PDB file of C-alpha atoms in Angstrom:
ATOM      1  CA  MET A   1      14.329   0.691  17.960  1.00  0.00           C
ATOM      2  CA  ALA A   2      11.150   1.463  19.446  1.00  0.00           C
ATOM      3  CA  THR A   3       9.098   4.651  17.685  1.00  0.00           C
ATOM      4  CA  ARG A   4       5.892   5.708  16.719  1.00  0.00           C
ATOM      5  CA  TYR A   5       6.120   4.169  13.264  1.00  0.00           C
ATOM      6  CA  VAL A   6       7.842   0.674  14.263  1.00  0.00           C
ATOM      7  CA  GLN A   7       8.242  -1.781  17.421  1.00  0.00           C
ATOM      8  CA  PRO A   8      10.284  -4.785  17.776  1.00  0.00           C
ATOM      9  CA  LEU A   9       7.962  -7.661  18.152  1.00  0.00           C
ATOM     10  CA  GLU A  10       9.524  -8.821  21.275  1.00  0.00           C
ATOM     11  CA  SER A  11       8.064  -5.802  22.817  1.00  0.00           C
ATOM     12  CA  LEU A  12       4.373  -6.670  21.616  1.00  0.00           C
ATOM     13  CA  ARG A  13       1.736  -8.562  23.357  1.00  0.00           C
ATOM     14  CA  MET A  14      -2.133  -9.554  22.062  1.00  0.00           C
ATOM     15  CA  ALA A  15      -2.723  -6.492  23.995  1.00  0.00           C
ATOM     16  CA  ASP A  16      -1.281  -4.441  21.205  1.00  0.00           C
ATOM     17  CA  VAL A  17      -3.576  -4.931  18.602  1.00  0.00           C
ATOM     18  CA  ALA A  18      -4.566  -1.276  18.322  1.00  0.00           C
ATOM     19  CA  THR A  19      -1.095  -0.507  17.907  1.00  0.00           C
ATOM     20  CA  VAL A  20       0.350  -3.242  15.451  1.00  0.00           C
ATOM     21  CA  GLY A  21      -2.699  -4.795  14.051  1.00  0.00           C
ATOM     22  CA  GLY A  22      -4.045  -8.381  14.781  1.00  0.00           C
ATOM     23  CA  LYS A  23      -1.263 -10.248  12.329  1.00  0.00           C
ATOM     24  CA  ASN A  24       1.480  -8.193  14.064  1.00  0.00           C
ATOM     25  CA  ALA A  25       0.583  -8.773  17.297  1.00  0.00           C
ATOM     26  CA  SER A  26      -0.060 -12.956  16.788  1.00  0.00           C
ATOM     27  CA  LEU A  27       3.354 -13.058  15.317  1.00  0.00           C
ATOM     28  CA  ALA A  28       4.700 -11.417  18.332  1.00  0.00           C
ATOM     29  CA  GLU A  29       2.569 -13.889  20.515  1.00  0.00           C
ATOM     30  CA  MET A  30       4.024 -16.775  18.716  1.00  0.00           C
ATOM     31  CA  THR A  31       7.635 -15.454  18.621  1.00  0.00           C
ATOM     32  CA  ARG A  32       7.597 -15.138  22.372  1.00  0.00           C
ATOM     33  CA  THR A  33       5.841 -18.659  22.723  1.00  0.00           C
ATOM     34  CA  LEU A  34       8.755 -20.309  20.464  1.00  0.00           C
ATOM     35  CA  GLY A  35      11.351 -18.083  22.387  1.00  0.00           C
ATOM     36  CA  SER A  36      10.299 -19.589  25.899  1.00  0.00           C
ATOM     37  CA  LYS A  37      10.520 -23.038  24.297  1.00  0.00           C
ATOM     38  CA  GLY A  38      14.109 -22.607  23.233  1.00  0.00           C
ATOM     39  CA  ILE A  39      13.450 -21.896  19.716  1.00  0.00           C
ATOM     40  CA  ARG A  40      15.705 -19.131  18.739  1.00  0.00           C
ATOM     41  CA  VAL A  41      13.307 -16.872  16.123  1.00  0.00           C
ATOM     42  CA  PRO A  42      15.303 -14.297  14.166  1.00  0.00           C
ATOM     43  CA  ALA A  43      14.512 -10.497  15.263  1.00  0.00           C
ATOM     44  CA  GLY A  44      11.769  -8.601  13.574  1.00  0.00           C
ATOM     45  CA  PHE A  45       9.519  -5.563  14.180  1.00  0.00           C
ATOM     46  CA  ALA A  46       5.949  -4.393  13.204  1.00  0.00           C
ATOM     47  CA  VAL A  47       5.285  -1.251  11.478  1.00  0.00           C
ATOM     48  CA  THR A  48       2.684   0.256  13.509  1.00  0.00           C
ATOM     49  CA  VAL A  49      -1.121   1.437  12.724  1.00  0.00           C
ATOM     50  CA  SER A  50       0.499   5.098  13.111  1.00  0.00           C
ATOM     51  CA  ALA A  51       2.541   4.855  10.122  1.00  0.00           C
ATOM     52  CA  TYR A  52      -0.319   3.263   8.194  1.00  0.00           C
ATOM     53  CA  ARG A  53      -2.515   6.493   9.113  1.00  0.00           C
ATOM     54  CA  ASP A  54       0.241   8.925   8.085  1.00  0.00           C
ATOM     55  CA  PHE A  55       0.715   7.173   4.948  1.00  0.00           C
ATOM     56  CA  LEU A  56      -2.879   7.469   4.357  1.00  0.00           C
ATOM     57  CA  ASP A  57      -2.918  11.026   5.124  1.00  0.00           C
ATOM     58  CA  GLN A  58       0.261  12.269   3.574  1.00  0.00           C
ATOM     59  CA  ASN A  59      -1.258  11.051   0.129  1.00  0.00           C
ATOM     60  CA  ALA A  60      -4.834  12.016   0.658  1.00  0.00           C
ATOM     61  CA  LEU A  61      -6.199   8.382   0.181  1.00  0.00           C
ATOM     62  CA  ARG A  62      -8.569   8.136   2.845  1.00  0.00           C
ATOM     63  CA  GLN A  63     -11.435   9.527   0.768  1.00  0.00           C
ATOM     64  CA  PRO A  64     -10.640   7.845  -2.578  1.00  0.00           C
ATOM     65  CA  ILE A  65     -10.666   4.284  -0.903  1.00  0.00           C
ATOM     66  CA  ARG A  66     -13.719   4.919   0.984  1.00  0.00           C
ATOM     67  CA  GLU A  67     -15.485   5.812  -1.979  1.00  0.00           C
ATOM     68  CA  ARG A  68     -14.460   2.665  -3.472  1.00  0.00           C
ATOM     69  CA  LEU A  69     -15.430   0.970  -0.762  1.00  0.00           C
ATOM     70  CA  GLU A  70     -18.765   2.209  -0.706  1.00  0.00           C
ATOM     71  CA  ALA A  71     -19.387   1.532  -4.558  1.00  0.00           C
ATOM     72  CA  TYR A  72     -18.434  -2.071  -3.693  1.00  0.00           C
ATOM     73  CA  ASP A  73     -20.904  -2.307  -0.979  1.00  0.00           C
ATOM     74  CA  ALA A  74     -23.847  -0.503  -2.616  1.00  0.00           C
ATOM     75  CA  GLY A  75     -23.252  -3.059  -5.748  1.00  0.00           C
ATOM     76  CA  ARG A  76     -21.858  -0.188  -8.328  1.00  0.00           C
ATOM     77  CA  MET A  77     -18.276  -1.857  -8.381  1.00  0.00           C
ATOM     78  CA  PRO A  78     -16.974  -5.803  -7.986  1.00  0.00           C
ATOM     79  CA  LEU A  79     -15.065  -6.282  -5.249  1.00  0.00           C
ATOM     80  CA  GLU A  80     -12.294  -7.024  -8.090  1.00  0.00           C
ATOM     81  CA  GLN A  81     -12.074  -3.697  -9.492  1.00  0.00           C
ATOM     82  CA  ALA A  82     -12.053  -2.094  -5.978  1.00  0.00           C
ATOM     83  CA  GLY A  83      -9.228  -3.998  -4.583  1.00  0.00           C
ATOM     84  CA  ASN A  84      -7.241  -3.297  -7.789  1.00  0.00           C
ATOM     85  CA  GLU A  85      -8.102   0.608  -7.963  1.00  0.00           C
ATOM     86  CA  ILE A  86      -7.430   0.614  -4.089  1.00  0.00           C
ATOM     87  CA  ARG A  87      -4.018  -1.277  -4.579  1.00  0.00           C
ATOM     88  CA  ASP A  88      -3.135   1.158  -7.619  1.00  0.00           C
ATOM     89  CA  LEU A  89      -3.825   4.521  -5.214  1.00  0.00           C
ATOM     90  CA  ILE A  90      -1.691   2.618  -2.909  1.00  0.00           C
ATOM     91  CA  LEU A  91       1.111   1.960  -5.131  1.00  0.00           C
ATOM     92  CA  ALA A  92       1.209   5.129  -6.837  1.00  0.00           C
ATOM     93  CA  SER A  93       1.896   6.705  -3.375  1.00  0.00           C
ATOM     94  CA  ASN A  94       4.624   7.528  -1.185  1.00  0.00           C
ATOM     95  CA  LEU A  95       5.964   6.778   2.536  1.00  0.00           C
ATOM     96  CA  PRO A  96       6.167   9.807   4.430  1.00  0.00           C
ATOM     97  CA  ALA A  97       9.946  10.275   5.135  1.00  0.00           C
ATOM     98  CA  PRO A  98       9.782   9.789   8.601  1.00  0.00           C
ATOM     99  CA  VAL A  99       8.103   6.522   8.116  1.00  0.00           C
ATOM    100  CA  ALA A 100      10.587   5.553   5.522  1.00  0.00           C
ATOM    101  CA  ASP A 101      13.571   6.579   7.900  1.00  0.00           C
ATOM    102  CA  ALA A 102      11.822   4.616  10.809  1.00  0.00           C
ATOM    103  CA  ILE A 103      11.246   1.236   8.701  1.00  0.00           C
ATOM    104  CA  ARG A 104      15.152   1.796   6.835  1.00  0.00           C
ATOM    105  CA  ASP A 105      16.569   2.115  10.748  1.00  0.00           C
ATOM    106  CA  ALA A 106      14.463  -0.696  12.088  1.00  0.00           C
ATOM    107  CA  MET A 107      15.263  -3.113   9.302  1.00  0.00           C
ATOM    108  CA  ALA A 108      19.566  -2.162   9.573  1.00  0.00           C
ATOM    109  CA  GLU A 109      19.438  -3.102  13.415  1.00  0.00           C
ATOM    110  CA  VAL A 110      17.211  -6.524  12.607  1.00  0.00           C
ATOM    111  CA  VAL A 111      19.621  -7.141   9.770  1.00  0.00           C
ATOM    112  CA  ALA A 112      22.612  -6.834  11.970  1.00  0.00           C
ATOM    113  CA  VAL A 113      21.242  -8.933  14.897  1.00  0.00           C
ATOM    114  CA  ASN A 114      19.904 -11.839  12.939  1.00  0.00           C
ATOM    115  CA  LEU A 115      23.300 -11.741  11.059  1.00  0.00           C
ATOM    116  CA  ARG A 116      25.082 -12.191  14.564  1.00  0.00           C
ATOM    117  CA  LEU A 117      22.438 -14.850  15.032  1.00  0.00           C
ATOM    118  CA  MET A 118      23.207 -16.603  11.809  1.00  0.00           C
ATOM    119  CA  ALA A 119      26.937 -16.525  12.653  1.00  0.00           C
ATOM    120  CA  ARG A 120      26.600 -17.912  15.820  1.00  0.00           C
ATOM    121  CA  MET A 121      24.346 -20.779  14.352  1.00  0.00           C
ATOM    122  CA  GLY A 122      26.448 -21.565  11.407  1.00  0.00           C
ATOM    123  CA  VAL A 123      29.368 -22.020  13.901  1.00  0.00           C
ATOM    124  CA  TYR A 124      27.343 -24.144  15.690  1.00  0.00           C
ATOM    125  CA  PHE A 125      26.311 -26.173  12.719  1.00  0.00           C
ATOM    126  CA  GLU A 126      29.544 -26.396  11.051  1.00  0.00           C
ATOM    127  CA  GLU A 127      31.003 -27.668  14.811  1.00  0.00           C
ATOM    128  CA  HIS A 128      27.952 -30.473  14.949  1.00  0.00           C
ATOM    129  CA  VAL A 129      28.511 -31.619  11.469  1.00  0.00           C
ATOM    130  CA  ALA A 130      32.485 -31.949  11.845  1.00  0.00           C
ATOM    131  CA  ARG A 131      31.737 -33.737  14.902  1.00  0.00           C
ATOM    132  CA  ARG A 132      28.928 -36.127  13.464  1.00  0.00           C
ATOM    133  CA  TYR A 133      30.626 -36.524   9.518  1.00  0.00           C
ATOM    134  CA  PRO A 134      34.402 -36.160   9.996  1.00  0.00           C
ATOM    135  CA  GLU A 135      34.699 -37.663   6.673  1.00  0.00           C
ATOM    136  CA  PHE A 136      33.584 -34.724   5.307  1.00  0.00           C
ATOM    137  CA  PRO A 137      35.458 -31.505   5.038  1.00  0.00           C
ATOM    138  CA  VAL A 138      33.850 -28.656   6.821  1.00  0.00           C
ATOM    139  CA  ARG A 139      35.242 -25.102   6.202  1.00  0.00           C
ATOM    140  CA  THR A 140      34.790 -23.399   9.559  1.00  0.00           C
ATOM    141  CA  GLY A 141      34.226 -19.826  10.233  1.00  0.00           C
ATOM    142  CA  VAL A 142      32.688 -19.234   6.860  1.00  0.00           C
ATOM    143  CA  LEU A 143      28.983 -18.040   6.569  1.00  0.00           C
TER     144      LEU A 143
END
């Protein structure tokens, strides 16, 4: 799944902040820490800074965003207005096809992995409930 635009969380470290941003790197560290303690965490991926930069460039957003931030910094525009205008610019834009394809492919892979994990956890849960509470009917094998 690792591409220029997406990285699996399990492959990331805090040292990857420049590649995937601070929140994604922190989430990856937390995921790894929990996993080493036996806590199963669903698979996930991070969208890279390169994807964001290519999105900005394809939609010619750098300058309009910069202008709004400069207007806010200079006191010519309230923060709420600057934020709303930047949000509107982003929402009116399109993802570059290679970015969209990478995200779609990563999502399909994550869903497949997580469905297998949920199926295994579901079978464990059903067996546990059936043993612990035999008076309740449990339909095993049904997700």
